[in-house]
PDB file of C-alpha atoms in Angstrom:
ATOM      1  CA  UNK K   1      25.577 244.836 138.822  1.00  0.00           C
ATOM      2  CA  UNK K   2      29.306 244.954 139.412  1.00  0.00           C
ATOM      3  CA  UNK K   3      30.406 245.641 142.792  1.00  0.00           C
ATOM      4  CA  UNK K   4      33.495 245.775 145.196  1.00  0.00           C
ATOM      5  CA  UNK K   5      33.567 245.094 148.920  1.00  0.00           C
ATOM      6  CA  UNK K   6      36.404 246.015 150.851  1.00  0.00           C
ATOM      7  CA  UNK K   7      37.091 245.361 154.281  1.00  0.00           C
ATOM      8  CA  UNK K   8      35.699 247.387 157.370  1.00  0.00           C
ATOM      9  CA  UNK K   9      38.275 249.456 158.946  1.00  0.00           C
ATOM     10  CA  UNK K  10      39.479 251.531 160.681  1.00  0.00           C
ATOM     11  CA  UNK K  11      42.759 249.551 160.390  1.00  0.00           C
ATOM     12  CA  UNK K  12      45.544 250.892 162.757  1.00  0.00           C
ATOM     13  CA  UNK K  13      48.752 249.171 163.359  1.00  0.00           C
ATOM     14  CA  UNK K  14      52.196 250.522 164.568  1.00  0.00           C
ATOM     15  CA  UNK K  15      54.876 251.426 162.346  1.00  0.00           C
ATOM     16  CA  UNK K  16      56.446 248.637 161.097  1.00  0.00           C
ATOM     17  CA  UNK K  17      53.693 246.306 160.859  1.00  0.00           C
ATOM     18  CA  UNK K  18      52.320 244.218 158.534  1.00  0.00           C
ATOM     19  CA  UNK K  19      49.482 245.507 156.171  1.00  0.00           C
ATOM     20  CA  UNK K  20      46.553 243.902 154.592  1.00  0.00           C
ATOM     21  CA  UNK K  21      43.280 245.005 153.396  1.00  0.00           C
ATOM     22  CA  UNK K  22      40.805 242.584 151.524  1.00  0.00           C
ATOM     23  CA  UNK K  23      39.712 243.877 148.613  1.00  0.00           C
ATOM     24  CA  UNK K  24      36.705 241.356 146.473  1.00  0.00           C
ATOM     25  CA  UNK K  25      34.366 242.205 143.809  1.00  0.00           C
ATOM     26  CA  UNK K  26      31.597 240.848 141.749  1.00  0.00           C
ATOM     27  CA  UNK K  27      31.885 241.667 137.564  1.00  0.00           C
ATOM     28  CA  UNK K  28      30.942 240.168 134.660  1.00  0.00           C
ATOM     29  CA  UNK K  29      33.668 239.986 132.251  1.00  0.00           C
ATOM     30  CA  UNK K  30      37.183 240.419 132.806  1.00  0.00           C
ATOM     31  CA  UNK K  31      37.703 244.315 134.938  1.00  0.00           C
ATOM     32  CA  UNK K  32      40.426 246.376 135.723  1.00  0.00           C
ATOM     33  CA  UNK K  33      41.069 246.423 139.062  1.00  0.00           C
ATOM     34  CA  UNK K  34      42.682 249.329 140.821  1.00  0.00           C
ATOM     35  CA  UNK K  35      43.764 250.853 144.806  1.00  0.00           C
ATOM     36  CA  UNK K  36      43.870 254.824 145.180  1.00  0.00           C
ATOM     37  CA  UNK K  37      44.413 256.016 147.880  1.00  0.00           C
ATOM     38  CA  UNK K  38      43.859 259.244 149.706  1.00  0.00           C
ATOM     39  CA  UNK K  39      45.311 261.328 152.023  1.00  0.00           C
ATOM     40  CA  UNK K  40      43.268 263.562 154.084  1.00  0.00           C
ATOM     41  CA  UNK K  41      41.969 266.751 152.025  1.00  0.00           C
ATOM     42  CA  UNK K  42      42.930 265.628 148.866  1.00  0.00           C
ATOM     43  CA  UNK K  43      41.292 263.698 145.341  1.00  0.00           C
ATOM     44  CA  UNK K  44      42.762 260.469 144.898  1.00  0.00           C
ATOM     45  CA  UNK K  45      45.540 258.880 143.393  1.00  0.00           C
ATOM     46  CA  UNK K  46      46.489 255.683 142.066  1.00  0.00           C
ATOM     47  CA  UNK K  47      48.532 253.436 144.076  1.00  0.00           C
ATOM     48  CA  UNK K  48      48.597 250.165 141.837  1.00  0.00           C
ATOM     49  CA  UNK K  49      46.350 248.745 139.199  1.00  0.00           C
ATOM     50  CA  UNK K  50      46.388 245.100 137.553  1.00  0.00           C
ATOM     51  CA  UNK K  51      44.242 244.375 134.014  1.00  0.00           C
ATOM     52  CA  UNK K  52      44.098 240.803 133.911  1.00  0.00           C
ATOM     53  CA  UNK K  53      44.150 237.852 136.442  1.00  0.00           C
ATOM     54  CA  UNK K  54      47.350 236.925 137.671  1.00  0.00           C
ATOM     55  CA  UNK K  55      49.053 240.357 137.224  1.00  0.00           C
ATOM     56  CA  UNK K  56      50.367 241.652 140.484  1.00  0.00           C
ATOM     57  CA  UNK K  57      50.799 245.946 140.842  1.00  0.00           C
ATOM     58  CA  UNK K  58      52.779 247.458 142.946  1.00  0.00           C
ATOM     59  CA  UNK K  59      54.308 250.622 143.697  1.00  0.00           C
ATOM     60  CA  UNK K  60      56.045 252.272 146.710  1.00  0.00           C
ATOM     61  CA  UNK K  61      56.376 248.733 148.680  1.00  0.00           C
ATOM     62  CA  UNK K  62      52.384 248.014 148.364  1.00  0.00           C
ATOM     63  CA  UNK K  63      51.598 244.987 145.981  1.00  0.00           C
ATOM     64  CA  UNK K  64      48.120 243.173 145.160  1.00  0.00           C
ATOM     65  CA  UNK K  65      47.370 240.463 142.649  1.00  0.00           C
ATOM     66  CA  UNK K  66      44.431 240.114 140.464  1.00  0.00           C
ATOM     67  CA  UNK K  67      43.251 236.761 141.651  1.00  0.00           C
ATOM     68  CA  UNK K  68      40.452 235.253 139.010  1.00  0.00           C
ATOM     69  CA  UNK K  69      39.346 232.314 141.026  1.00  0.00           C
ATOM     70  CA  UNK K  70      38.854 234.007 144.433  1.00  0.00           C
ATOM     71  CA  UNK K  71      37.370 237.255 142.758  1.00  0.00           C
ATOM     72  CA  UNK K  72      39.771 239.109 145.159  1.00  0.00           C
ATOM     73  CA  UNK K  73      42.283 242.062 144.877  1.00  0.00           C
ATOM     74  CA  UNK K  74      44.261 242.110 148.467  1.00  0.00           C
ATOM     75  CA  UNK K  75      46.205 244.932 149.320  1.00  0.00           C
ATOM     76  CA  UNK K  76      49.734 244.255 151.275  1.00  0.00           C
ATOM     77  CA  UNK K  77      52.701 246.498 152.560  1.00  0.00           C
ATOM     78  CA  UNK K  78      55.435 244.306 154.473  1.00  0.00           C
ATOM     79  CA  UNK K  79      56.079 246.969 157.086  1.00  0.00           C
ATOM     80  CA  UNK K  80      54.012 250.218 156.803  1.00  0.00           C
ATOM     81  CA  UNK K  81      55.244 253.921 157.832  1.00  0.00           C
ATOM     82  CA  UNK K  82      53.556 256.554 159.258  1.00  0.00           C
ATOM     83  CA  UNK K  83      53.164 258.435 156.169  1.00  0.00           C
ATOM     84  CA  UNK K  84      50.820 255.209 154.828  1.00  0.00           C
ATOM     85  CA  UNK K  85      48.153 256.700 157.239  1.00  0.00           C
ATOM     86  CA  UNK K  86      45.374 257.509 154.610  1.00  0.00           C
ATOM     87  CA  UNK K  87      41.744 255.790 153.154  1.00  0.00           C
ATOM     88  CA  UNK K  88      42.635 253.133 150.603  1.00  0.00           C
ATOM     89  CA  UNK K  89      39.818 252.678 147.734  1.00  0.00           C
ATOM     90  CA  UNK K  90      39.789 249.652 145.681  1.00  0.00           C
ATOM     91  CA  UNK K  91      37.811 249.578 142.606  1.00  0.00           C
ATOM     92  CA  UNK K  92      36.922 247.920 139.549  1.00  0.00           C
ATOM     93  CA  UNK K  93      36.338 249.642 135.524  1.00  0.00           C
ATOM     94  CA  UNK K  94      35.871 247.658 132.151  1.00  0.00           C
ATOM     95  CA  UNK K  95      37.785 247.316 129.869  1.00  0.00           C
ATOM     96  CA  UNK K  96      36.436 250.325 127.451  1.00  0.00           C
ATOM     97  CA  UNK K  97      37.723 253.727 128.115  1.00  0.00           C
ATOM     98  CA  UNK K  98      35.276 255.891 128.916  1.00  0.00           C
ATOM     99  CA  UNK K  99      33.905 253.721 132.140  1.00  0.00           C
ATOM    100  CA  UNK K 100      33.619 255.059 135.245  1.00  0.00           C
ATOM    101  CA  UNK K 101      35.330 253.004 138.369  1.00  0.00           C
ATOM    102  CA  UNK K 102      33.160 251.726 140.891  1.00  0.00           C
ATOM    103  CA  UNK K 103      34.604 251.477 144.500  1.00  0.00           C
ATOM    104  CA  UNK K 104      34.221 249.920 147.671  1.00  0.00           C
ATOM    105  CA  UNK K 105      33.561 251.917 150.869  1.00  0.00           C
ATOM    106  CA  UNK K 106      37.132 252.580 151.535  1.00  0.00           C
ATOM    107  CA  UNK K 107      39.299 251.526 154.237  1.00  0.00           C
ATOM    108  CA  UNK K 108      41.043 253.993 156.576  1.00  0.00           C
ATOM    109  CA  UNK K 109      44.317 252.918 157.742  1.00  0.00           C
ATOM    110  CA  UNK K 110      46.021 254.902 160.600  1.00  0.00           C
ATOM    111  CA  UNK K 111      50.043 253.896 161.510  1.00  0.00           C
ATOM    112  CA  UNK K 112      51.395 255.384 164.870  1.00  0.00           C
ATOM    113  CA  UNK K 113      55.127 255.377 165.348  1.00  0.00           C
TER     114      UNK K 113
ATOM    115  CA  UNK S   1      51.523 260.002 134.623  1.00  0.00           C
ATOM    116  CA  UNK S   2      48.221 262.044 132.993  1.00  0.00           C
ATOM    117  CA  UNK S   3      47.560 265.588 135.020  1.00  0.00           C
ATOM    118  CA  UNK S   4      44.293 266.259 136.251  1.00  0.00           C
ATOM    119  CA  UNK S   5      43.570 269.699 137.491  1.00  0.00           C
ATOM    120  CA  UNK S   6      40.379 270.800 139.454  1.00  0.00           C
ATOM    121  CA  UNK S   7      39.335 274.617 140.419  1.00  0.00           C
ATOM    122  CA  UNK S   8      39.076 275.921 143.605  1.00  0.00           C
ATOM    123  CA  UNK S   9      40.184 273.548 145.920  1.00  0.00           C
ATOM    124  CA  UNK S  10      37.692 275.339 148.347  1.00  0.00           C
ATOM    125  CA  UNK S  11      35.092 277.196 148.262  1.00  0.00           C
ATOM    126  CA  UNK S  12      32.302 279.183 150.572  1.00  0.00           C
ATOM    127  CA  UNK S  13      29.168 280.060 148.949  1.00  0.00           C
ATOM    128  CA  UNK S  14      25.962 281.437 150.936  1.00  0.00           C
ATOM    129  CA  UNK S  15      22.767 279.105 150.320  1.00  0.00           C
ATOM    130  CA  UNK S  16      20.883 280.048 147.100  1.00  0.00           C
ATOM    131  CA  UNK S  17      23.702 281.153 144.999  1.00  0.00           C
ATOM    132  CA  UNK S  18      26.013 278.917 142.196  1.00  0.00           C
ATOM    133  CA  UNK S  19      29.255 277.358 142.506  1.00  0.00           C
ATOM    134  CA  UNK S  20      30.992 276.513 138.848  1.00  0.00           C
ATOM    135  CA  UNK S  21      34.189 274.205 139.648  1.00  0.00           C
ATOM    136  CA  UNK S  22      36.406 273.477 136.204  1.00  0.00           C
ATOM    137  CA  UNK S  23      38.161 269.710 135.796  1.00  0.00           C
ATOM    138  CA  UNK S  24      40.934 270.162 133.305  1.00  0.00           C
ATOM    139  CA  UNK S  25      42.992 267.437 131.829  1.00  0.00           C
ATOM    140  CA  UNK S  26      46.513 269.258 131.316  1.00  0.00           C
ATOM    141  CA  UNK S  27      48.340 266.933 129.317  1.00  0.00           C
ATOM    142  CA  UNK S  28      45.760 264.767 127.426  1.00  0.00           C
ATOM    143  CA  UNK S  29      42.746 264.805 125.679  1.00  0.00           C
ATOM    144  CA  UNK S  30      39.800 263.395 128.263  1.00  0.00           C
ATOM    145  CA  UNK S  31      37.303 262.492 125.938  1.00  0.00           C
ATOM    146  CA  UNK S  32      34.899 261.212 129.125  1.00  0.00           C
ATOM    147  CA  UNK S  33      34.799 263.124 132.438  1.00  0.00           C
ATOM    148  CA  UNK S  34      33.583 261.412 135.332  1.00  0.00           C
ATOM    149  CA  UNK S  35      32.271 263.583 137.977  1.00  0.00           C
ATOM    150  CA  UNK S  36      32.187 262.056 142.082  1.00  0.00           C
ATOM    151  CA  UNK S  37      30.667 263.288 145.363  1.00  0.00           C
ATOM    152  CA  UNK S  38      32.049 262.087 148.329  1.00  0.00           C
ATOM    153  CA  UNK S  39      30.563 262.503 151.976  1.00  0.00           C
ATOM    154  CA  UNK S  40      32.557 262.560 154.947  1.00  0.00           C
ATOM    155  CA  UNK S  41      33.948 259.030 155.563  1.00  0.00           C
ATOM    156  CA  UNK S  42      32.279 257.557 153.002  1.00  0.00           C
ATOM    157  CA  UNK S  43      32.908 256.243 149.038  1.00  0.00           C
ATOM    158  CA  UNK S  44      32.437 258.049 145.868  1.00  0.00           C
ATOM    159  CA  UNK S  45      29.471 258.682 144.494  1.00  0.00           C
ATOM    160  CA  UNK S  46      29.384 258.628 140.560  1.00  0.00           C
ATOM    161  CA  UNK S  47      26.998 261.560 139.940  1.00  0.00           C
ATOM    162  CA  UNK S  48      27.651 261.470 136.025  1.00  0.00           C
ATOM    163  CA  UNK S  49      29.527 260.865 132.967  1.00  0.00           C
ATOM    164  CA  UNK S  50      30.466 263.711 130.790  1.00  0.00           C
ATOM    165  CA  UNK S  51      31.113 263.741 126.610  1.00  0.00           C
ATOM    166  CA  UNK S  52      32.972 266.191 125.148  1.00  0.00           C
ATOM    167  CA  UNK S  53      30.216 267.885 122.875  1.00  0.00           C
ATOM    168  CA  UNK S  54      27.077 265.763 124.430  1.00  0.00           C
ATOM    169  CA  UNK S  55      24.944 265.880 127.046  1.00  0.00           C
ATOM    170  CA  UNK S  56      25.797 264.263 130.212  1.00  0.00           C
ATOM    171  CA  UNK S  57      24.306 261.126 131.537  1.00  0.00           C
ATOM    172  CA  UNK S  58      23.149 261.322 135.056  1.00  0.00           C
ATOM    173  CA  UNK S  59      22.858 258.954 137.595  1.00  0.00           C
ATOM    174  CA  UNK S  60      19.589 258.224 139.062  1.00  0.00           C
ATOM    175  CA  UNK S  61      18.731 260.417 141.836  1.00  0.00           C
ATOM    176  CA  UNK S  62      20.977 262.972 140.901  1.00  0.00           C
ATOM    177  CA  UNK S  63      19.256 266.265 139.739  1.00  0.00           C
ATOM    178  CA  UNK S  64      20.599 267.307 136.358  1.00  0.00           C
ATOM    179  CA  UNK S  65      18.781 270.592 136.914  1.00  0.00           C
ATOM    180  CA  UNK S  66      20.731 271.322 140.052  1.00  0.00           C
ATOM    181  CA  UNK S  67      24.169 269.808 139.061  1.00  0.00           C
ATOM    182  CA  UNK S  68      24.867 271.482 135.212  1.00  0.00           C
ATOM    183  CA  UNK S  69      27.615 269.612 133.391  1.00  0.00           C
ATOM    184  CA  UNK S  70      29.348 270.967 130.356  1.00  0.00           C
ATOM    185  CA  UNK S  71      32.054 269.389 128.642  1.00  0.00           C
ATOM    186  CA  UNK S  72      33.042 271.909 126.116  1.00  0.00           C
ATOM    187  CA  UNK S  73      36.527 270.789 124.698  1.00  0.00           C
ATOM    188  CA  UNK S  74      38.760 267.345 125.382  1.00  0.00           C
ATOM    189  CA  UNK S  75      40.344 268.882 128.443  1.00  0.00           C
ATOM    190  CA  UNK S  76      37.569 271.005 130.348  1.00  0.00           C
ATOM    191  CA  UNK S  77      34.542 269.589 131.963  1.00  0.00           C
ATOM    192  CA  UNK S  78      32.699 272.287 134.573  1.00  0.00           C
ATOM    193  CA  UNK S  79      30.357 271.267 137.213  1.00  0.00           C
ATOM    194  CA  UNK S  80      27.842 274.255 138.955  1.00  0.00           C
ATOM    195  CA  UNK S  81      26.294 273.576 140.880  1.00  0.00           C
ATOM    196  CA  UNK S  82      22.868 276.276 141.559  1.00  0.00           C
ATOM    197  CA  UNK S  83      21.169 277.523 144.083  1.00  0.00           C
ATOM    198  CA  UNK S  84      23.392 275.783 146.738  1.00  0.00           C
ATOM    199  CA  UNK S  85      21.662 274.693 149.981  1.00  0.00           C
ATOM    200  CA  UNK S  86      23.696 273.561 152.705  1.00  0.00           C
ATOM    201  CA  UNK S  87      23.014 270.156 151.927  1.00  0.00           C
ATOM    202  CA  UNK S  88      24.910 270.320 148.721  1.00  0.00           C
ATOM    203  CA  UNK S  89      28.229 270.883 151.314  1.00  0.00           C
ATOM    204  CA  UNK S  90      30.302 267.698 150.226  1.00  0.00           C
ATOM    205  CA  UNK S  91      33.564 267.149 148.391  1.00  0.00           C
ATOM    206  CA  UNK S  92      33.591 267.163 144.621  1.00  0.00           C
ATOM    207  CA  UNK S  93      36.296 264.890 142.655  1.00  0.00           C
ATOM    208  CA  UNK S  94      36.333 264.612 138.807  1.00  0.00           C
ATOM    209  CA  UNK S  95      37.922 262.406 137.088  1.00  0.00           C
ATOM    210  CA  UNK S  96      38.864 261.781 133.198  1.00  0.00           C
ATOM    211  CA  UNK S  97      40.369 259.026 131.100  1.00  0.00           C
ATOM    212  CA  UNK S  98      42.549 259.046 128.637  1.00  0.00           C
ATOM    213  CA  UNK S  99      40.963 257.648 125.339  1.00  0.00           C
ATOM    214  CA  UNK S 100      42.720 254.465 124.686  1.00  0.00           C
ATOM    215  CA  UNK S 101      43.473 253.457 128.689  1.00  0.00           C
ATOM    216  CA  UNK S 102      41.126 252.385 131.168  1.00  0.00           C
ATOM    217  CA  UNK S 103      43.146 254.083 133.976  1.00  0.00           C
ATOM    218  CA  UNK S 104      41.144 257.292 135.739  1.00  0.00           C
ATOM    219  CA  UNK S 105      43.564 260.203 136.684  1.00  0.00           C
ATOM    220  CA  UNK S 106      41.685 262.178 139.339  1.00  0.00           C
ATOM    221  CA  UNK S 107      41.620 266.218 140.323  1.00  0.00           C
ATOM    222  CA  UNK S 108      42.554 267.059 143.853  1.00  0.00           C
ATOM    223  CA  UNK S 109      38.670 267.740 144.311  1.00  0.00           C
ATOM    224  CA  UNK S 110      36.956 270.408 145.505  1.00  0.00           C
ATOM    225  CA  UNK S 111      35.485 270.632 149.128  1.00  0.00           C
ATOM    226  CA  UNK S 112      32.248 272.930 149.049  1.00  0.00           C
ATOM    227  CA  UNK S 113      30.676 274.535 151.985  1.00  0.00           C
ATOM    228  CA  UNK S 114      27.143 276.252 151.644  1.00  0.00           C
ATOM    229  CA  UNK S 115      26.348 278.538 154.849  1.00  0.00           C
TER     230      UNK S 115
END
């Protein structure tokens, strides 16, 4: 069945540093692939998504392309902040509406100023 | 983006009683409701998928008895949850999609504690 592996963490770096959290799966077809993210206490929410290989999300200075050939989804930040500290899910839907996500095991990521 | 309430937040119950927590979609029509449990430090667990106006489809090992789903309209799911032992203590998290996007807009969850 489809599945998505994610790197171990915890990840902690200092403020400033460079991010990056490997994100691969295994799907049949062509999924959706997404990163939430969540802070402590709270559900999740989406941080990028790309539908089809090649596109590249991003939002709020974090960017990951949909890369076909590798079967990976890579999550990057160029220089995180404090306020990145949080457990970073990516996951993988079809294409219908009305599938749920599957996600990896989550990657907690901890920045210290 | 789409809204996704969930009610309470929090919540206490003593160990045999029933906990109802509501998912409401409050600016679109959530035809399918997924609903998660997550333990601490660890991924989502799909426990089911629920249909406006059908019944819902469990995952295996999940007790359908024990975890009553109702989707009644296109922007209310409930999950109770009955006769709570402590073990059911966990955080909740629905989720619902919007009927022509494959993008999930999650509630804030609900973290249950059975004493």
């Amino acid at each position: 069945g489809d599945s998505v592996t994610q790197m171990e963490g915890p990840v902690t770096l200092s403020e400033e540093a460079f991010l990056t959290i490997n994100c691969t799966y295994t799907a049949t077809g062509y999924p959706s692939l997404f990163w939430y993210v969540q802070y402590p206490g709270e559900g999740l929410q989406l941080l990028l998504k790309a539908t089809k290989a090649d596109d590249k999300g991003s939002n709020k200075g974090f960017e990951a392309t949909y890369r076909k050939e590798t079967t990976s989804f890579h999550l990057e930040k160029g220089s995180v902040q404090v306020s990145d500290s949080a457990v970073y899910f990516c996951a993988l839907t079809g294409r219908q509406a009305g599938t749920a996500l599957i996600f990896g095991k989550g990657t907690t990521l901890s920045v210290s100023s | 983006g789409a809204v996704v309430s969930q009610h309470p937040s929090r919540v206490i119950c003593k160990s045999g009683t029933s906990v109802k927590i509501e998912c409401r979609s409050l600016d679109f029509q959530a035809t399918t409701m997924f609903w998660y449990r997550q333990f601490p430090k660890q991924s989502l667990m799909l426990m089911a998928t629920s249909n406006e106006g059908s019944k819902a489809t469990y995952e295996q090992g999940v007790e359908k008895d024990k975890f009553l789903i109702n989707h009644a309209s296109l922007t209310l799911s409930t999950l109770t949850v009955t006769s709570a032992h402590p073990e059911d203590s966990s955080f909740y998290i629905c989720s619902a999609d919007k009927t022509v996007n494959t993008e999930a807009f999650f509630g804030q969850g609900t973290r249950l504690t059975v004493v």
